[in-house]
XYZ file of C-alpha atoms in Angstrom:
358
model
C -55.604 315.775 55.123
C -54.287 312.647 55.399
C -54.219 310.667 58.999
C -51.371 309.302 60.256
C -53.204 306.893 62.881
C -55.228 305.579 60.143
C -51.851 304.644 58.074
C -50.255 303.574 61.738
C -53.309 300.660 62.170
C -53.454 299.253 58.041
C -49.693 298.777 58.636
C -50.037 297.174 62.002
C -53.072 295.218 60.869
C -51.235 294.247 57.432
C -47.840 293.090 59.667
C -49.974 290.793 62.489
C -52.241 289.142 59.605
C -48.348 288.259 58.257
C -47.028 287.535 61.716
C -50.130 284.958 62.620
C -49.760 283.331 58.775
C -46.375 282.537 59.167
C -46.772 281.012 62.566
C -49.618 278.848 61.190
C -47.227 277.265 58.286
C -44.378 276.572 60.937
C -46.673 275.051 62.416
C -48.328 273.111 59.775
C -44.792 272.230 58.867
C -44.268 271.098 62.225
C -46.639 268.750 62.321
C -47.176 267.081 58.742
C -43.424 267.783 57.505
C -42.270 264.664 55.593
C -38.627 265.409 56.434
C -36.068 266.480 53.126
C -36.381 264.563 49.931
C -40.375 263.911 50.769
C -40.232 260.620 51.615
C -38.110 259.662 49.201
C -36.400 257.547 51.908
C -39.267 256.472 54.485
C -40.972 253.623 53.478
C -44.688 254.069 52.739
C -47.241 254.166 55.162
C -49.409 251.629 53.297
C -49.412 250.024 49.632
C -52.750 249.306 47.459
C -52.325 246.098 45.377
C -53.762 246.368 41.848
C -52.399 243.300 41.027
C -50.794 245.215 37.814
C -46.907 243.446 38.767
C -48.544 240.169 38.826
C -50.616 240.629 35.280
C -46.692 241.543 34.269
C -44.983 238.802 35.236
C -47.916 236.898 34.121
C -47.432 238.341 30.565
C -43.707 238.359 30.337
C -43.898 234.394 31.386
C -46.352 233.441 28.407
C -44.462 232.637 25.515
C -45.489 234.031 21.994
C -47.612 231.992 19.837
C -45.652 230.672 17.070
C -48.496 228.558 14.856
C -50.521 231.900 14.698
C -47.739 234.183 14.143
C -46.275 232.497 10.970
C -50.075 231.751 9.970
C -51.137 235.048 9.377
C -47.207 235.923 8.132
C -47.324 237.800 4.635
C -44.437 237.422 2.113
C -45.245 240.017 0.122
C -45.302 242.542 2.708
C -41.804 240.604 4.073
C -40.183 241.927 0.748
C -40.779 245.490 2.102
C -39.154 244.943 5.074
C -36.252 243.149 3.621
C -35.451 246.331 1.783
C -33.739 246.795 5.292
C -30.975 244.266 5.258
C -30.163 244.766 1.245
C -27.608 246.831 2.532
C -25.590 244.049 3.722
C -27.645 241.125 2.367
C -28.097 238.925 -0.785
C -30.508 236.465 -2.036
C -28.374 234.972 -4.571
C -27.154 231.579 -3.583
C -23.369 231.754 -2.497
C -23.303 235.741 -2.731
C -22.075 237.167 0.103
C -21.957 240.828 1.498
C -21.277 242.455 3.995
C -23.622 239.554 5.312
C -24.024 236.142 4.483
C -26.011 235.024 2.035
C -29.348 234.650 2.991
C -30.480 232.352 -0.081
C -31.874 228.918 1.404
C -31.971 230.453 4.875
C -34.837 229.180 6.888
C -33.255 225.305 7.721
C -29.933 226.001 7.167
C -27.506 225.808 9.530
C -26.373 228.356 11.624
C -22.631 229.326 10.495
C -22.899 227.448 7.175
C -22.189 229.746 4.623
C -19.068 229.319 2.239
C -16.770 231.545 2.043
C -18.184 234.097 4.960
C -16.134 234.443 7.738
C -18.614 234.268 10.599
C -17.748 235.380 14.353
C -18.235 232.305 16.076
C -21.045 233.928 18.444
C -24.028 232.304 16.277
C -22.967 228.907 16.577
C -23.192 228.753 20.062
C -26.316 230.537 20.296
C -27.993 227.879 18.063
C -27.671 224.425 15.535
C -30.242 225.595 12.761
C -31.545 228.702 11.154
C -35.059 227.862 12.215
C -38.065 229.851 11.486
C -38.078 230.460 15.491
C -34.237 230.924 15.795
C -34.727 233.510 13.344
C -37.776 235.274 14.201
C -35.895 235.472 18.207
C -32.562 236.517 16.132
C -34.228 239.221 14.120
C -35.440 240.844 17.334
C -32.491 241.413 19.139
C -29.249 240.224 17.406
C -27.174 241.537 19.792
C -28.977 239.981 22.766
C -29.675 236.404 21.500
C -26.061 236.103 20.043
C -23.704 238.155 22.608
C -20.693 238.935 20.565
C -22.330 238.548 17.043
C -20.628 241.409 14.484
C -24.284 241.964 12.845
C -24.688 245.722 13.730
C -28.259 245.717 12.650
C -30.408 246.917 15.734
C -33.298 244.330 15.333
C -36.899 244.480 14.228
C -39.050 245.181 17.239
C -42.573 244.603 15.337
C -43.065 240.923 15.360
C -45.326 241.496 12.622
C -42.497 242.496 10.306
C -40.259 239.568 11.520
C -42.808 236.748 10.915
C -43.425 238.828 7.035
C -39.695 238.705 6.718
C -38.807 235.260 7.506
C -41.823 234.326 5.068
C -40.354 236.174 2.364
C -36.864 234.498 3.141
C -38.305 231.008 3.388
C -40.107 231.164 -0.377
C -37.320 232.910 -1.967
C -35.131 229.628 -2.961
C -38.575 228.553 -4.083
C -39.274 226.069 -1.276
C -40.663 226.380 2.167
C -38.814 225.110 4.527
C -40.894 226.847 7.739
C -40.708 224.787 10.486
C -42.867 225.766 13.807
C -40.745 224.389 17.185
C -42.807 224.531 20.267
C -41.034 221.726 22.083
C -38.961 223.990 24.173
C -42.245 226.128 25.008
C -44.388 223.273 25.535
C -44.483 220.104 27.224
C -43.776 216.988 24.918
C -47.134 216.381 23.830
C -47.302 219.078 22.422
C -43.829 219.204 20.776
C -45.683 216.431 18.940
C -48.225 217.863 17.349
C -45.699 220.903 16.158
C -43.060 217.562 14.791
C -45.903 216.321 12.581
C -46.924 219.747 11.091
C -43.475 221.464 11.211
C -42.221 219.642 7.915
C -43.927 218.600 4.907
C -43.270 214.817 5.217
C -43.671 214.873 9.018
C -47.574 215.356 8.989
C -47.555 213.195 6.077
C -46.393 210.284 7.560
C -48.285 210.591 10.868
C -51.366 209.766 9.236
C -49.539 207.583 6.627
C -48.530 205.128 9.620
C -52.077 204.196 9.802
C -52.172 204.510 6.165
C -49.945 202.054 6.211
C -52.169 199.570 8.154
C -54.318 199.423 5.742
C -52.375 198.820 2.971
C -50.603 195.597 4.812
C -53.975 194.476 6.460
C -56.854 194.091 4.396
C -58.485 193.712 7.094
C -57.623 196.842 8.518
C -58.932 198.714 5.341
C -62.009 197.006 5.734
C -62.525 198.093 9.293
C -61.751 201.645 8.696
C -64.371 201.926 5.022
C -67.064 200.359 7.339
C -66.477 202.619 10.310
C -64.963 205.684 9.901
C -62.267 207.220 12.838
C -64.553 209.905 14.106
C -67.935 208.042 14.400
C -66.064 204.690 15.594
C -66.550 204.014 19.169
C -64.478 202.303 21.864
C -65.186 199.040 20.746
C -64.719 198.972 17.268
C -61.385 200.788 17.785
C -60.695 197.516 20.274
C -61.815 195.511 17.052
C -59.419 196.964 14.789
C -56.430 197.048 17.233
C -57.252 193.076 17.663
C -57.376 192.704 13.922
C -54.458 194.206 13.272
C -52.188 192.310 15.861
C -53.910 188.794 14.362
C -53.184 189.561 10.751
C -49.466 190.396 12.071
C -49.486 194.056 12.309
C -46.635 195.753 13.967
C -46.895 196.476 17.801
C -47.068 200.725 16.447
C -49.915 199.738 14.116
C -51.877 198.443 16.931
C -51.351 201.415 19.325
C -52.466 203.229 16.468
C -55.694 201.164 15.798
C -56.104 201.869 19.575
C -55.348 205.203 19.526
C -57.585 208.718 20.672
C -57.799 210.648 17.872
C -59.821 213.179 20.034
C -56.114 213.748 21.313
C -54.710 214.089 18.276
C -57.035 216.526 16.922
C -55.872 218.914 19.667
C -52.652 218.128 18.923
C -52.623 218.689 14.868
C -53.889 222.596 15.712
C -50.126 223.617 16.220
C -49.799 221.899 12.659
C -52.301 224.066 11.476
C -49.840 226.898 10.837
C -48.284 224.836 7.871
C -51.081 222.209 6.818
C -54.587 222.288 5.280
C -56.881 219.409 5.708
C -58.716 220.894 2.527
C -57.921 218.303 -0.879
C -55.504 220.384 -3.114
C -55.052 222.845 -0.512
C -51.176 223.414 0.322
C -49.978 225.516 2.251
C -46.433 226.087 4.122
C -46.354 222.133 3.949
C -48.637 219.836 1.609
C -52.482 219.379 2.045
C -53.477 216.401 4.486
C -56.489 215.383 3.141
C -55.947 211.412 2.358
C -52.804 211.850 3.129
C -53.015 208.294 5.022
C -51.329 205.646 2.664
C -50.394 208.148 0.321
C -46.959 207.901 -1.700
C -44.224 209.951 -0.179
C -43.761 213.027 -1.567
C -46.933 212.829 -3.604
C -49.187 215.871 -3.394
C -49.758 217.703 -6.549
C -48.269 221.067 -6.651
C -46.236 220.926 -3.336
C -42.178 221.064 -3.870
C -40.233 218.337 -1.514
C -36.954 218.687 -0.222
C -34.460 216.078 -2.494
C -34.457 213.796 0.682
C -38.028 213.051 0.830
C -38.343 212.802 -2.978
C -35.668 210.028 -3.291
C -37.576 207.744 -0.800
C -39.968 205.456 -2.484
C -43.235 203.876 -1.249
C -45.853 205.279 1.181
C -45.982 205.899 4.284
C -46.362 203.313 6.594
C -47.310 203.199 10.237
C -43.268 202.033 11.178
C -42.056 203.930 8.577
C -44.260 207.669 9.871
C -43.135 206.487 13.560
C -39.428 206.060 12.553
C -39.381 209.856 10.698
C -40.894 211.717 13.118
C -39.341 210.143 16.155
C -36.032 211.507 14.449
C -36.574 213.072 10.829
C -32.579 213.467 10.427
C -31.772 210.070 10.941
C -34.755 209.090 8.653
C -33.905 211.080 5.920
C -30.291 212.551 5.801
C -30.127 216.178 4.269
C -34.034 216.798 4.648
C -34.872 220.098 5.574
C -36.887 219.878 8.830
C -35.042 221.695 11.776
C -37.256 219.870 14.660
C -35.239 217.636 16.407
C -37.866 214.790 16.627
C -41.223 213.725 18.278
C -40.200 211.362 21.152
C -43.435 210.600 22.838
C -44.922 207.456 20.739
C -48.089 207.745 22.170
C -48.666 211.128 20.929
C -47.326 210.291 17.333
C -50.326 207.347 17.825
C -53.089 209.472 18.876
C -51.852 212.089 15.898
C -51.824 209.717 13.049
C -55.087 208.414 14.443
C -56.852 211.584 13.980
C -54.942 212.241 10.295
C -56.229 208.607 9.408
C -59.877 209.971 9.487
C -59.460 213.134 7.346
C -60.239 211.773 3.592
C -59.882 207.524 3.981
């Protein structure tokens, strides 16, 4: 038979094991309750640094790498991605779309298409269709030209814009890349991108000392008998004097005077577009002996019209004038770099060039 009592204490037993577990949570709450919304609006009690905002800002501050991007930039994988902007783009020059025509592109200038009617928003976001303009352009249209009509969304691998602003560039048949660092880096730097952004422009850097040599026989003797790289502080003096007796232009002697250690830093931003290898061209013509070469004279390279109608080589004045401002040098020529202003660093440049195959 069943007991009563027994039933009486598991209930009473059951309800004070209840009674003492919810007095232990008020408690608890009591005492450790972080108030409504957990914290949400209390600041917090203490904060461990991992230094993970810095590395961001750190990251987001370093510009990207524009030599190395267009060096290792593949036209033929470009052509894929260009499959995306047939729908509104042409190659064919002066056939427009729903686009402009994007024959000639890379150089051109920005709004310079006959015939398209263009919103205005481009031109004031930049002067020339550079391969950097372009490659900034092509990731974010609407956010580098506010106001642009181009409904295209942008190409968020930079990969695929580097491949398709190669393709672009060769698709007239020239290249026309130019790499512009001198808003990313100080000026000497924008020097060494000046000299290897256009075909003439490393040309003539080492073709101003080429130039020496061809006025000043001297000068050619000096460099045969020691060459750039082995020569040492005084023989560099030597030349510099030699030059300046034998009537050598003030440029031609801060070239004979020049560090070419300097310029060798300075040419690896022209490294994206220029071989030093003999025969070997790349975006721009092969440098090797390029000092006191004709303009517009390596085999198998195609020059712009403006550098192929300019006769003679390149001399030390001549290499200074172009690259301190290659529009005024040579009206119509391709090169989007506004100009190398720093005349030291066009020196120290060309003095460097001057040893590679002289």
């Amino acid at each position: 038979m069943f007991d009563t009592m027994t039933l009486t204490k598991t209930a009473g037993a059951f309800c004070g094991a209840l009674l003492i577990f919810l007095l232990g949570n008020w408690a608890a709450e009591s005492i450790y309750s972080m108030g409504g919304g957990h914290g949400e609006d209390h600041a917090q009690g203490y904060v461990v640094d991992t230094g993970e905002d810095d590395a961001a800002g750190e990251v987001a501050d370093e510009a990207p790498d524009m030599a190395a991007i267009f060096a290792s930039a593949d036209a033929s994988k470009g052509e894929r991605v260009f499959n995306k902007c047939k729908a509104c783009h042409v190659l064919e020059d002066g056939a427009n779309g729903v686009g402009p025509s994007l024959y000639d592109v890379v150089g051109r200038d920005v709004g310079a298409v006959d015939g398209f009617g263009y919103s205005g928003a481009l031109s004031e976001a930049a002067d020339v269709w550079t391969a950097e303009n372009l490659y900034a352009f092509l990731e974010n249209p609407a956010g580098y030209a506010p106001g642009t009509s181009m409904g295209f969304a942008g190409l968020g691998k930079s990969e695929d814009r580097a491949n398709v602003i190669a393709y672009l560039d060769q698709a007239d048949g020239e290249t026309d890349i130019v790499i512009e660092a001198a808003a990313e880096a100080p000026a000497e730097d924008a020097a060494s991108e000046e000299a290897p952004a256009e075909d003439a422009a490393s040309e003539e850097a080492p073709a101003e000392e080429a130039a020496t040599e061809e006025e000043e026989p001297a000068e050619e003797a000096a460099a045969e008998e020691a060459p750039a790289e082995e020569a040492d502080s005084e023989e560099v003096a030597t030349e510099a004097t030699e030059s300046a007796d034998a009537g050598g232009s003030e440029f031609a002697a801060m070239v004979a005077s020049a560090d070419a250690g300097k310029g060798e830093k300075l040419f690896r931003r022209c490294q994206a577009c220029h071989k030093l290898e003999d025969g070997a061209n790349g975006v721009g013509p092969y440098l090797y002996g390029v000092v006191g070469r004709d303009i517009a004279s390596a085999d198998g390279f195609n020059y712009s019209d403006a550098l192929k109608g300019i006769d003679g080589a390149w001399t030390l004045d001549q290499l200074s004038a172009w690259i301190a401002n290659p529009r005024e040098f040579a009206p119509g020529n391709r090169m989007g770099f506004a100009g190398l202003k720093d005349e030291q660093d066009r020196a120290d440049l060309m003095a460097y060039l001057q040893t590679i195959g002289n």
